[in-house]
Coordinates of C-alpha atoms in Angstrom, one line a residue:
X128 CA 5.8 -5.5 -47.4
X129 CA 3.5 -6.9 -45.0
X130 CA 3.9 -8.4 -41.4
X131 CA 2.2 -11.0 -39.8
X132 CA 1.2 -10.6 -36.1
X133 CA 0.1 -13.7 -34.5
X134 CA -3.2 -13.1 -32.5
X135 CA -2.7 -12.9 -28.7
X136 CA -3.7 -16.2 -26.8
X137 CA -4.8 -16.4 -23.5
X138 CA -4.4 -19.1 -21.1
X139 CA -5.0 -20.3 -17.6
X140 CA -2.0 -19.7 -16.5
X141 CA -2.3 -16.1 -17.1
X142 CA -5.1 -15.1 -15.1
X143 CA -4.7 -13.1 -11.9
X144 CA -3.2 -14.6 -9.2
X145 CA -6.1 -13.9 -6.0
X146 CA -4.4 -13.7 -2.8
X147 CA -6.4 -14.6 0.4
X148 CA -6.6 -12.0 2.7
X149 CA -5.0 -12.4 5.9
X150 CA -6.8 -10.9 8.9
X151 CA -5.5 -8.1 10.4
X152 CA -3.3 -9.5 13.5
X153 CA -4.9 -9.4 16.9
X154 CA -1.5 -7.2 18.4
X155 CA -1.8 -4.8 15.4
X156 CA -5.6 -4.2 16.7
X157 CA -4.7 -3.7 20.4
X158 CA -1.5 -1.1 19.2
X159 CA -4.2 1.0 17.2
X160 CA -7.0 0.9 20.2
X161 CA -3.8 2.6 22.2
X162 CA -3.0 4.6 19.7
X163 CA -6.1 5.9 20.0
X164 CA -6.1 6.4 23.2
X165 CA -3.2 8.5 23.4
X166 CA -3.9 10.6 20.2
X167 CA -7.8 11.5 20.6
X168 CA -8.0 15.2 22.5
X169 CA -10.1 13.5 25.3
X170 CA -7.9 10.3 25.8
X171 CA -4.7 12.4 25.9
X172 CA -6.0 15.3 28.5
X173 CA -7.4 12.5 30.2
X174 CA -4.4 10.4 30.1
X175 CA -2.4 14.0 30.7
X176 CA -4.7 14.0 34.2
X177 CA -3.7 11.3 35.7
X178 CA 0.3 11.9 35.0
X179 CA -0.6 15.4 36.9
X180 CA -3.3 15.0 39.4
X181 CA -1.2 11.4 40.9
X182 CA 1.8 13.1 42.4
X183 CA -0.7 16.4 43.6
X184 CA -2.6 13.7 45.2
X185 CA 0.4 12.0 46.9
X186 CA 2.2 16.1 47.7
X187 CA -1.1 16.2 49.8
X188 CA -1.0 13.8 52.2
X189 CA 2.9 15.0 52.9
X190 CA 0.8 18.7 53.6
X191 CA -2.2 18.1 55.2
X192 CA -1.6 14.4 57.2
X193 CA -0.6 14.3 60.5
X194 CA 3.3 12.3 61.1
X195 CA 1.3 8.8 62.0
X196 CA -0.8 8.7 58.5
X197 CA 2.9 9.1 56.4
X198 CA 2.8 5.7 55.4
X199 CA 3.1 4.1 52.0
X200 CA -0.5 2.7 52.0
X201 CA -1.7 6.7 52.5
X202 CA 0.7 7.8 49.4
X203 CA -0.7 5.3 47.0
X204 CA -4.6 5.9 47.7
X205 CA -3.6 9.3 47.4
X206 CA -1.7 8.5 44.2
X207 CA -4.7 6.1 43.3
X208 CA -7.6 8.8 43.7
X209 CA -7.6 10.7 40.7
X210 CA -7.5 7.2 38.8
X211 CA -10.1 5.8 40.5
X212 CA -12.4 8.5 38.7
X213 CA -10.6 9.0 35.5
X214 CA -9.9 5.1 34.6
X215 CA -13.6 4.4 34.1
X216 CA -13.9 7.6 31.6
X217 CA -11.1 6.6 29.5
X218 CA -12.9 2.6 29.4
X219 CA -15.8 4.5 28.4
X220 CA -14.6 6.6 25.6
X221 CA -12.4 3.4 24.1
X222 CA -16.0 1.8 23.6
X223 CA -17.9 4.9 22.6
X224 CA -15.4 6.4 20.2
X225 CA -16.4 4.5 17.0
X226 CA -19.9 6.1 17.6
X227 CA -19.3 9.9 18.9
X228 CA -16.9 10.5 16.1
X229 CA -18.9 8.6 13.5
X230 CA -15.7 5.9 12.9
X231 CA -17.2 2.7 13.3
X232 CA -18.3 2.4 9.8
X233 CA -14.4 2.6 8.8
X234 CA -13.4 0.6 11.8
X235 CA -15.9 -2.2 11.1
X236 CA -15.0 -2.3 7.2
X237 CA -11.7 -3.0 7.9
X238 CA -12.2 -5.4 10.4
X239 CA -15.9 -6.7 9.8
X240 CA -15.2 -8.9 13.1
X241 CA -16.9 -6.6 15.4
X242 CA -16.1 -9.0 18.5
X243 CA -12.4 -8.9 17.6
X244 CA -12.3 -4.8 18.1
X245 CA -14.1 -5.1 21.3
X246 CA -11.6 -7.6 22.3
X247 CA -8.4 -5.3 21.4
X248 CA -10.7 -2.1 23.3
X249 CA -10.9 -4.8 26.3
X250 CA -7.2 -5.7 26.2
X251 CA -6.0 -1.8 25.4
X252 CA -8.4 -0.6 28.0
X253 CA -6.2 -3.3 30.4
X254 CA -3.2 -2.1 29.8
X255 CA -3.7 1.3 30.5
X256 CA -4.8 0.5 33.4
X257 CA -1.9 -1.8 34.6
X258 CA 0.1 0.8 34.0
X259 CA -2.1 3.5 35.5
X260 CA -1.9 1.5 38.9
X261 CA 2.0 1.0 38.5
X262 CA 2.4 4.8 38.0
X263 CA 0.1 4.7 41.6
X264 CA 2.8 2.6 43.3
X265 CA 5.7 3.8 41.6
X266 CA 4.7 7.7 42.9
X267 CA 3.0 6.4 46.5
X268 CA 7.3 4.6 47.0
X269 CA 8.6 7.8 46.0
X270 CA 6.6 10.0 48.0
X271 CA 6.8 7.6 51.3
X272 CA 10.6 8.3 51.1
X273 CA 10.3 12.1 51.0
X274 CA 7.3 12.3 52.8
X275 CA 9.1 10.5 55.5
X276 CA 12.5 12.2 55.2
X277 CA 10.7 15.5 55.5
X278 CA 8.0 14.5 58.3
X279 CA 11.5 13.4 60.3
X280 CA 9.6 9.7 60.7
X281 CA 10.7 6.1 59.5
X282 CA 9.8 4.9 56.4
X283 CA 6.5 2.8 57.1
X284 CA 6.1 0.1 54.4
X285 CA 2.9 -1.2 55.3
X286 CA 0.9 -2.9 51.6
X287 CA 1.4 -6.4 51.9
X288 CA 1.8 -8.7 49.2
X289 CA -1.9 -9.7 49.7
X290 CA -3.9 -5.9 50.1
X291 CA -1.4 -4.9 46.7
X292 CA -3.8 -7.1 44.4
X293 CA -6.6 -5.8 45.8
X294 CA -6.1 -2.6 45.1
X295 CA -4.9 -3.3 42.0
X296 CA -8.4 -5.2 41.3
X297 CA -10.2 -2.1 43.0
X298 CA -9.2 0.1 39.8
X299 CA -10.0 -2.4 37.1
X300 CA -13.1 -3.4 38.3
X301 CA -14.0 0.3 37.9
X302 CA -12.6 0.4 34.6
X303 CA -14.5 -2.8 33.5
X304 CA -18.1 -0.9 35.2
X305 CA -16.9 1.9 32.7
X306 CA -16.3 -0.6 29.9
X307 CA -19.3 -2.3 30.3
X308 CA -21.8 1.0 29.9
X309 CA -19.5 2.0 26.8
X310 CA -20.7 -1.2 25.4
X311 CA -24.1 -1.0 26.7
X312 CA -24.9 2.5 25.8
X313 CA -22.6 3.0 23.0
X314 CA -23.1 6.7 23.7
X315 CA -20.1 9.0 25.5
X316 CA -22.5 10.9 27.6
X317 CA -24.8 8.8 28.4
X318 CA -22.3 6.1 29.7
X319 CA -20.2 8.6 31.7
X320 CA -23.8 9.8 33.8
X321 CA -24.8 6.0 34.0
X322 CA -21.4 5.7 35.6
X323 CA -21.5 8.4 38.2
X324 CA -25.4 6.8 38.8
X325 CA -24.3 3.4 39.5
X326 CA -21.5 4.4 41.6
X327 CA -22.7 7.6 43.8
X328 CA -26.6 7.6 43.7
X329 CA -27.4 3.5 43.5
X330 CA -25.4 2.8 46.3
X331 CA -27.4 5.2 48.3
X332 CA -30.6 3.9 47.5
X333 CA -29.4 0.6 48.2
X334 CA -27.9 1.3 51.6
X335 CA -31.7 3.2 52.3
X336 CA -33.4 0.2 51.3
X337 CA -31.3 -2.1 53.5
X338 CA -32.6 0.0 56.2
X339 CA -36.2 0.3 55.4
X340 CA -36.8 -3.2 54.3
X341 CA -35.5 -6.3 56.6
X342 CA -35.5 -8.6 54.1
X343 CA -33.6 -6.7 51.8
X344 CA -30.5 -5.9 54.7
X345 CA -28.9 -9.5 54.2
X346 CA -29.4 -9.4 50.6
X347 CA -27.5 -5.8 50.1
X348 CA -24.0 -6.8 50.3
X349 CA -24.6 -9.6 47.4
X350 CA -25.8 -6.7 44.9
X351 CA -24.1 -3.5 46.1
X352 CA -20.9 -3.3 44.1
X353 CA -20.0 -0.1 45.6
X354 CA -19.7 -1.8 49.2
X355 CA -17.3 -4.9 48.0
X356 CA -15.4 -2.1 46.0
X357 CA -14.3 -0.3 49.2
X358 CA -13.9 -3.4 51.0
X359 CA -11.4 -4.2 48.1
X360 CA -9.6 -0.6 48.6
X361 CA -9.2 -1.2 52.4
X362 CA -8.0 -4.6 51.4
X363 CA -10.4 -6.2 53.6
X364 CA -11.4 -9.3 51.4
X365 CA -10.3 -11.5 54.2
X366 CA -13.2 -14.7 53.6
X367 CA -14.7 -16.9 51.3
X368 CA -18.3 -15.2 51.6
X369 CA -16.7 -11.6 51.1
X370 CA -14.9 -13.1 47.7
X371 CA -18.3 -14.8 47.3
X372 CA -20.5 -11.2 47.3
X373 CA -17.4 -9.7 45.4
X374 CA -18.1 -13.0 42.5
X375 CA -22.1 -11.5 43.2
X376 CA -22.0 -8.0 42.5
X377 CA -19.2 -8.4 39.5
X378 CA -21.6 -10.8 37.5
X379 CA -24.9 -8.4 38.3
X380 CA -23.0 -5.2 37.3
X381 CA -20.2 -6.3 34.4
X382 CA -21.2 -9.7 33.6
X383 CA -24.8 -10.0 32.2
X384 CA -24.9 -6.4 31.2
X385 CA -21.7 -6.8 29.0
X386 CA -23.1 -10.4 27.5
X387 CA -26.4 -8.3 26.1
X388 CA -24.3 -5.1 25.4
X389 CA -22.0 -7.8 23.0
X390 CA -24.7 -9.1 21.3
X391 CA -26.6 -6.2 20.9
X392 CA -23.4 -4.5 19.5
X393 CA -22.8 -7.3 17.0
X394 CA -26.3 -6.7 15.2
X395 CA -26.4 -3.1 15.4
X396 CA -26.4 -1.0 12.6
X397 CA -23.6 1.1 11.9
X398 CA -23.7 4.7 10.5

């Protein structure tokens, strides 16, 4: 007895169904450039730093500062110090990360927008520091209360609602000078020497030129971003031409240098 099996047949309708793919959501990339942050040894000891060297700082001023300096605006530059330096490291190594430990080829396969990863390091890089600077306020109120409970003097509030943005703009402006030589140099070293260059040996050149060269006095404040930095941590940005030299100085030293950083970034090859 034989059996009849009717040939298979194949139609249209039973061809794979192709899904488009969905890009990977723009909070999903931020979340993993934290991630990293916190999980990579250097980002953690470095994040680990700051928790530790903040309230040292602050316990300092409470030792070592005479009754009339125990004021809240003493306890958060103290708090602020360590941050100051360490911020711009951890922008740094955010950028540089994909090429020291040779995983930009993965990153960039999964998410061949290269601009789009920069943007979640940027916005990451942000958030850290926002909360960084809270932490600085947060210890600096904290230590102002016991500082002045134990010095046996009143409480002194003295940040006002317009020198707290500045400092707040003191720190991310360092973080976005760190940012922008990660992007530049792509290279951890190299970026973290360019930083203590631009910020501890140019300004001294500059400030020696100034005094050498007349013509180049008036023009020092418009490209020394060191000087409008510790205007902005003595919250002395009081006029329209200091905001002006501030506006100067960020578009010399983040601005351009990021635009040709980004678009060398985006044809680089990656290995």
């Amino acid at each position: 007895m034989t059996s009849m099996i009717a040939p298979a047949t194949f139609t249209a309708d039973a061809a794979p169904v192709r899904r488009a793919a969905r890009p990977v959501p723009a909070t999903r990339l931020v979340k993993v450039e934290l991630r990293k942050m916190f999980t990579t040894r250097s980002g953690f000891w470095l994040l680990v730093s700051i928790g530790v060297l903040t309230p040292i700082s602050a316990g300092s001023v409470i030792i070592f500062a005479p009754d009339g300096d125990v004021t809240y605006e003493s306890f958060t530059r103290a708090s602020g110090f360590p941050m100051s330096v360490i911020l711009p490291m951890i922008a740094i190594l955010a950028v540089t990360s994909e090429w020291s430990q040779r995983s930009g080829l993965t990153t960039f396969t999964l998410v061949p927008s290269r601009g789009r990863v920069i943007g979640a390091k940027a916005t990451a890089t942000l958030l850290v520091g926002l909360g960084s600077v809270a932490l600085a306020f947060a210890v600096g109120a904290l230590a102002n209360v016991a500082g002045s409970a134990l010095a046996g003097v009143d409480t002194v509030w003295d940040i006002s609602w317009v020198m707290a943005p500045q400092l707040v703009l003191f720190n991310l402006i360092g973080m976005a000078i760190g940012f922008t030589l990660g992007v530049v140099l792509r290279n951890s070293a190299a970026a973290i020497v360019g930083y203590f260059v631009v910020s501890l040996v140019l300004p001294g050149i500059l400030v020696l030129l100034a005094q050498v060269r007349s013509w180049f006095e008036d023009l020092q404040p418009w490209i020394d971003w060191n000087e409008t930095q510790v205007a902005l941590l003595e919250g002395a940005m009081d006029t329209g031409e200091e905001w002006a030299m501030l506006g100067s100085t960020t578009i010399i030293w983040i601005v351009v240098p990021l635009v040709v950083g980004l678009l060398s970034l985006r044809r680089s090859e990656i290995k």
